[in-house]
Amino acid sequence: MLSRAGYDVLLVDPHTTYPPDFRCEKLDRSQIEILKKTGLADVVLKVATPDRSLWIARFGHLVEKREGAQVGIFYDTLVNTVRAEVPSAAFIASKVTSISTSDDRQIVTLSTGETISARLLVLANGLNIGLRHAVGIERTVKSEAHSISIGFDIKPLDRPAFDFSALTCYSETPSSRVAYVAFFPIGETTRANLFVYRDMQDPWLKQFRDAPKQTLLATMPSLQKLAGPFEVDGFVKIRPIDLYVSEGYRQPGIVLVGDAFATSCPAAGTGAGKALMDVQRLCNVHIPQWLATPGMGVKKIETYYNDPVKQAYDAFCTKKAYGLRSFSIDTGLYRTAQRWGKFVLHWLKGALRKPFVPSATEAPALVPTQTPHSEQAYEPARARHTV
C-alpha cells in the first residue's frame, strides 16, 4: 500500500515465499469490505474461492440455506498473492536481529550485519515476541488457550461432490465444548475448520488427531446426516490461541499491527478483519499525516492507537471472542435461551426466505467496488509526500 502511494518502503522477512501455515483460511463479506480499502481486493479475490451458498445447522437440524458471502483461501496463498504486489526492490529476504528506536530515526540490524535507517518501523511479526521485548514492549495473557482451532480436508464418499457448497454446523450440546465446524471450498478442496474450547492436555485432542472422523461424529452425531458419507483426507492441524494484549507499546518510532499488537479468537472469525483494519487505518490515514512533518515522536504514534475506528474494532473482536465462548459452552438459563432463540431465528429466516439454489457455475458477486465518496478518509493514500 505504501509503495503504491509513492513512499520509500522496505519489507524485511526471512521467507521469500511464505510457507504453508494454518491460519486464516476464509474471508467473510465484512472482511472483504475492509480489504477493498487496502486497494488489494482485486488480486486476492482472483485467487480465492467463493462459496455459492451456505447451509446453516443448529442443534443438529438444517435451519437455513442462503446465498454465499465468503471466500476460501489458504493463508500462504493469501500472503504470497499480496507479497507479489510488493516491488522487488522493496523486499529484503533476511531476519531482523535487533531494533533501536528514537523520536527521529529507527535503526534495524539484519542477520547479515547490515543496518537500515528509517523514519518509522512497523512491526507485523505476529506472535513472535523477541523484537518487542527488546524495546520494552511486553504482553499480558488475558485468556490462556482461549480456543483451539482444528483444520483438515474432507471428501465425500460414493459421490463426486457434497450437496452443499459451504456448511456451518453449530454445537449440538454445550457439553461437547464445540463452537462450530465450518466446511467451505478452497479450489477443488472442501476444507473444514473446527473450533473447540478445551485444555491442550485434554485427551479428546489426541483422539481427534488419531481418529478425526470417528471423534468428530461422536462429538457431533448429526453431521453424518447433514453432510452425508465423508472421510477426512490428509493431515489434521491443531492450533491453540491465547488472547493477549501488548503493554508499553506507546513508544516513538515504532507501531504494532495485527497479532503483534493483540490477538483475537479465530473461532470468532475476526482475526483477518482486525489485521486488515489496523493496516488500512495506518496506511490510509496515519502514516501520510506522520510523514508530512519532521520527527516520529510518541504523540504521533498515539494517534493510531487512539483511532476511534481501530479502538471500536478491537473492542468488537474482544467482545465477540468472549461472547462466542460463553454462548457455546455455558449452561445457564440466559445462554440456553439465547441458543434456542438463535435456532428459532435461523429457522424462521430459512422458512421465509426464497430458496437459493445456485447452479454449478453461479457465485456471489464478491468483487471490488469503488469506495464511496462519503468514506474518503478510508481511501488509499496518494503520493503526496516523498521520504
mmCIF file of C-alpha atoms in Angstrom, residues 17-207:
data_model
loop_
_atom_site.group_PDB
_atom_site.id
_atom_site.type_symbol
_atom_site.label_atom_id
_atom_site.label_comp_id
_atom_site.label_asym_id
_atom_site.label_seq_id
_atom_site.Cartn_x
_atom_site.Cartn_y
_atom_site.Cartn_z
ATOM 1 C CA THR A 17 7.930 -17.319 -0.342
ATOM 2 C CA TYR A 18 5.703 -17.689 2.676
ATOM 3 C CA PRO A 19 5.334 -21.409 3.599
ATOM 4 C CA PRO A 20 2.054 -23.251 4.296
ATOM 5 C CA ASP A 21 0.650 -22.205 7.650
ATOM 6 C CA PHE A 22 -2.615 -22.966 9.445
ATOM 7 C CA ARG A 23 -4.099 -19.535 9.973
ATOM 8 C CA CYS A 24 -6.897 -17.526 8.364
ATOM 9 C CA GLU A 25 -8.471 -19.659 5.603
ATOM 10 C CA LYS A 26 -11.542 -17.643 4.661
ATOM 11 C CA LEU A 27 -12.770 -14.074 4.468
ATOM 12 C CA ASP A 28 -16.358 -13.046 5.079
ATOM 13 C CA ARG A 29 -18.166 -10.157 3.420
ATOM 14 C CA SER A 30 -17.304 -7.625 6.129
ATOM 15 C CA GLN A 31 -13.605 -8.506 5.902
ATOM 16 C CA ILE A 32 -13.712 -8.209 2.124
ATOM 17 C CA GLU A 33 -15.117 -4.703 2.536
ATOM 18 C CA ILE A 34 -12.121 -3.793 4.704
ATOM 19 C CA LEU A 35 -9.799 -5.474 2.184
ATOM 20 C CA LYS A 36 -11.196 -3.206 -0.531
ATOM 21 C CA LYS A 37 -9.936 -0.204 1.420
ATOM 22 C CA THR A 38 -6.379 -1.519 1.066
ATOM 23 C CA GLY A 39 -6.612 -1.490 -2.736
ATOM 24 C CA LEU A 40 -5.672 -5.187 -2.856
ATOM 25 C CA ALA A 41 -9.071 -6.860 -3.042
ATOM 26 C CA ASP A 42 -8.894 -7.401 -6.794
ATOM 27 C CA VAL A 43 -5.725 -9.533 -6.715
ATOM 28 C CA VAL A 44 -6.817 -11.501 -3.644
ATOM 29 C CA LEU A 45 -10.304 -12.326 -4.874
ATOM 30 C CA LYS A 46 -8.924 -13.588 -8.182
ATOM 31 C CA VAL A 47 -7.226 -16.491 -6.387
ATOM 32 C CA ALA A 48 -9.904 -17.073 -3.719
ATOM 33 C CA THR A 49 -12.855 -19.465 -3.994
ATOM 34 C CA PRO A 50 -16.349 -18.057 -3.337
ATOM 35 C CA ASP A 51 -18.927 -20.290 -1.723
ATOM 36 C CA ARG A 52 -22.024 -20.399 -3.913
ATOM 37 C CA SER A 53 -24.378 -20.977 -0.997
ATOM 38 C CA LEU A 54 -24.234 -21.524 2.745
ATOM 39 C CA TRP A 55 -26.193 -24.088 4.754
ATOM 40 C CA ILE A 56 -26.600 -23.488 8.490
ATOM 41 C CA ALA A 57 -27.381 -26.159 11.077
ATOM 42 C CA ARG A 58 -28.196 -25.714 14.766
ATOM 43 C CA PHE A 59 -28.894 -28.458 17.313
ATOM 44 C CA GLY A 60 -28.255 -30.958 14.525
ATOM 45 C CA HIS A 61 -31.026 -29.606 12.257
ATOM 46 C CA LEU A 62 -30.595 -27.786 8.958
ATOM 47 C CA VAL A 63 -32.348 -24.459 9.589
ATOM 48 C CA GLU A 64 -31.324 -22.174 6.752
ATOM 49 C CA LYS A 65 -29.934 -22.077 3.227
ATOM 50 C CA ARG A 66 -28.750 -18.726 1.939
ATOM 51 C CA GLU A 67 -26.540 -17.085 -0.644
ATOM 52 C CA GLY A 68 -22.842 -17.460 -0.006
ATOM 53 C CA ALA A 69 -20.948 -14.471 1.373
ATOM 54 C CA GLN A 70 -17.434 -15.804 1.978
ATOM 55 C CA VAL A 71 -14.332 -16.776 0.032
ATOM 56 C CA GLY A 72 -11.891 -19.537 0.917
ATOM 57 C CA ILE A 73 -8.133 -19.096 0.512
ATOM 58 C CA PHE A 74 -5.169 -20.832 2.111
ATOM 59 C CA TYR A 75 -3.105 -18.485 4.261
ATOM 60 C CA ASP A 76 0.129 -18.931 2.326
ATOM 61 C CA THR A 77 -1.735 -18.183 -0.920
ATOM 62 C CA LEU A 78 -3.167 -15.034 0.636
ATOM 63 C CA VAL A 79 0.212 -13.813 1.891
ATOM 64 C CA ASN A 80 2.118 -14.682 -1.284
ATOM 65 C CA THR A 81 -0.531 -13.092 -3.504
ATOM 66 C CA VAL A 82 -0.200 -9.805 -1.645
ATOM 67 C CA ARG A 83 3.587 -10.225 -1.429
ATOM 68 C CA ALA A 84 3.730 -10.448 -5.237
ATOM 69 C CA GLU A 85 2.415 -6.869 -5.388
ATOM 70 C CA VAL A 86 5.435 -5.572 -3.451
ATOM 71 C CA PRO A 87 8.127 -4.116 -5.762
ATOM 72 C CA SER A 88 11.139 -6.434 -5.776
ATOM 73 C CA ALA A 89 13.434 -3.567 -4.819
ATOM 74 C CA ALA A 90 11.392 -3.051 -1.643
ATOM 75 C CA PHE A 91 11.861 -6.619 -0.353
ATOM 76 C CA ILE A 92 14.781 -7.865 1.749
ATOM 77 C CA ALA A 93 14.965 -11.591 2.470
ATOM 78 C CA SER A 94 16.606 -11.564 5.879
ATOM 79 C CA LYS A 95 15.937 -11.766 9.586
ATOM 80 C CA VAL A 96 15.880 -8.766 11.887
ATOM 81 C CA THR A 97 18.142 -9.379 14.887
ATOM 82 C CA SER A 98 17.737 -6.075 16.718
ATOM 83 C CA ILE A 99 15.994 -2.717 16.551
ATOM 84 C CA SER A 100 16.697 0.681 18.064
ATOM 85 C CA THR A 101 14.077 3.437 18.144
ATOM 86 C CA SER A 102 14.015 7.180 18.775
ATOM 87 C CA ASP A 103 11.993 10.326 18.113
ATOM 88 C CA ASP A 104 13.659 10.713 14.720
ATOM 89 C CA ARG A 105 15.328 7.649 13.146
ATOM 90 C CA GLN A 106 14.876 3.934 13.732
ATOM 91 C CA ILE A 107 17.780 1.517 13.211
ATOM 92 C CA VAL A 108 17.157 -2.082 12.119
ATOM 93 C CA THR A 109 20.008 -4.599 12.220
ATOM 94 C CA LEU A 110 19.773 -7.660 9.978
ATOM 95 C CA SER A 111 21.246 -11.130 10.415
ATOM 96 C CA THR A 112 23.732 -10.239 7.664
ATOM 97 C CA GLY A 113 25.116 -7.420 9.815
ATOM 98 C CA GLU A 114 23.610 -4.779 7.528
ATOM 99 C CA THR A 115 21.761 -1.894 9.169
ATOM 100 C CA ILE A 116 18.793 0.083 7.870
ATOM 101 C CA SER A 117 17.815 3.588 8.964
ATOM 102 C CA ALA A 118 14.160 4.554 8.599
ATOM 103 C CA ARG A 119 11.742 7.151 9.903
ATOM 104 C CA LEU A 120 9.185 4.570 11.021
ATOM 105 C CA LEU A 121 9.231 0.900 11.964
ATOM 106 C CA VAL A 122 6.020 -1.098 11.507
ATOM 107 C CA LEU A 123 6.231 -4.362 13.424
ATOM 108 C CA ALA A 124 3.989 -7.034 11.871
ATOM 109 C CA ASN A 125 5.671 -10.225 13.070
ATOM 110 C CA GLY A 126 2.646 -11.889 14.624
ATOM 111 C CA LEU A 127 3.202 -13.975 17.752
ATOM 112 C CA ASN A 128 6.999 -13.565 17.804
ATOM 113 C CA ILE A 129 7.835 -11.598 20.960
ATOM 114 C CA GLY A 130 11.626 -11.232 20.709
ATOM 115 C CA LEU A 131 11.807 -7.853 18.976
ATOM 116 C CA ARG A 132 9.034 -6.388 21.113
ATOM 117 C CA HIS A 133 10.782 -7.409 24.305
ATOM 118 C CA ALA A 134 13.986 -5.816 23.020
ATOM 119 C CA VAL A 135 12.348 -2.373 23.158
ATOM 120 C CA GLY A 136 10.432 -2.972 26.376
ATOM 121 C CA ILE A 137 7.063 -3.969 24.926
ATOM 122 C CA GLU A 138 5.563 -6.781 26.984
ATOM 123 C CA ARG A 139 2.408 -8.844 26.603
ATOM 124 C CA THR A 140 -0.230 -9.802 29.124
ATOM 125 C CA VAL A 141 -2.164 -13.025 28.546
ATOM 126 C CA LYS A 142 -5.853 -12.423 29.247
ATOM 127 C CA SER A 143 -7.164 -15.894 28.398
ATOM 128 C CA GLU A 144 -4.747 -18.815 28.005
ATOM 129 C CA ALA A 145 -5.788 -21.430 25.408
ATOM 130 C CA HIS A 146 -8.963 -19.440 24.909
ATOM 131 C CA SER A 147 -9.930 -21.610 21.957
ATOM 132 C CA ILE A 148 -8.414 -24.316 19.793
ATOM 133 C CA SER A 149 -8.617 -24.321 16.002
ATOM 134 C CA ILE A 150 -8.551 -27.608 14.099
ATOM 135 C CA GLY A 151 -8.117 -27.703 10.333
ATOM 136 C CA PHE A 152 -8.441 -30.608 7.908
ATOM 137 C CA ASP A 153 -9.749 -31.567 4.462
ATOM 138 C CA ILE A 154 -12.763 -33.755 3.839
ATOM 139 C CA LYS A 155 -14.045 -35.501 0.744
ATOM 140 C CA PRO A 156 -17.367 -37.226 0.005
ATOM 141 C CA LEU A 157 -17.711 -40.976 -0.285
ATOM 142 C CA ASP A 158 -19.738 -42.730 -3.010
ATOM 143 C CA ARG A 159 -20.483 -39.463 -4.877
ATOM 144 C CA PRO A 160 -18.461 -36.874 -6.778
ATOM 145 C CA ALA A 161 -19.307 -33.860 -4.602
ATOM 146 C CA PHE A 162 -21.096 -32.729 -1.467
ATOM 147 C CA ASP A 163 -24.665 -31.462 -1.793
ATOM 148 C CA PHE A 164 -23.603 -28.172 -0.200
ATOM 149 C CA SER A 165 -21.061 -25.580 -1.263
ATOM 150 C CA ALA A 166 -20.497 -24.461 2.347
ATOM 151 C CA LEU A 167 -21.975 -25.805 5.586
ATOM 152 C CA THR A 168 -21.710 -24.402 9.112
ATOM 153 C CA CYS A 169 -22.841 -26.647 11.968
ATOM 154 C CA TYR A 170 -23.059 -25.146 15.430
ATOM 155 C CA SER A 171 -22.633 -27.122 18.621
ATOM 156 C CA GLU A 172 -25.322 -29.723 19.303
ATOM 157 C CA THR A 173 -24.836 -29.510 23.078
ATOM 158 C CA PRO A 174 -22.730 -27.304 25.384
ATOM 159 C CA SER A 175 -21.093 -30.418 26.865
ATOM 160 C CA SER A 176 -19.300 -31.001 23.541
ATOM 161 C CA ARG A 177 -17.344 -27.766 24.110
ATOM 162 C CA VAL A 178 -17.632 -27.041 20.385
ATOM 163 C CA ALA A 179 -18.328 -23.616 18.920
ATOM 164 C CA TYR A 180 -18.975 -24.832 15.371
ATOM 165 C CA VAL A 181 -17.475 -26.621 12.410
ATOM 166 C CA ALA A 182 -17.397 -24.903 9.024
ATOM 167 C CA PHE A 183 -16.997 -26.725 5.708
ATOM 168 C CA PHE A 184 -16.134 -24.494 2.746
ATOM 169 C CA PRO A 185 -14.422 -24.743 -0.660
ATOM 170 C CA ILE A 186 -10.845 -23.769 -1.465
ATOM 171 C CA GLY A 187 -10.256 -24.622 -5.099
ATOM 172 C CA GLU A 188 -11.252 -28.255 -5.581
ATOM 173 C CA THR A 189 -10.812 -29.000 -1.876
ATOM 174 C CA THR A 190 -13.513 -28.964 0.793
ATOM 175 C CA ARG A 191 -11.847 -27.531 3.867
ATOM 176 C CA ALA A 192 -13.042 -27.947 7.449
ATOM 177 C CA ASN A 193 -12.359 -25.580 10.350
ATOM 178 C CA LEU A 194 -13.475 -26.873 13.756
ATOM 179 C CA PHE A 195 -13.344 -24.599 16.815
ATOM 180 C CA VAL A 196 -13.447 -26.027 20.332
ATOM 181 C CA TYR A 197 -12.915 -24.851 23.907
ATOM 182 C CA ARG A 198 -10.685 -27.398 25.614
ATOM 183 C CA ASP A 199 -7.458 -27.609 27.563
ATOM 184 C CA MET A 200 -4.438 -28.579 25.460
ATOM 185 C CA GLN A 201 -3.926 -31.608 27.741
ATOM 186 C CA ASP A 202 -7.463 -32.851 27.080
ATOM 187 C CA PRO A 203 -7.303 -36.490 25.799
ATOM 188 C CA TRP A 204 -10.038 -35.578 23.311
ATOM 189 C CA LEU A 205 -7.453 -33.741 21.182
ATOM 190 C CA LYS A 206 -5.275 -36.843 20.851
ATOM 191 C CA GLN A 207 -8.354 -38.879 19.996
#
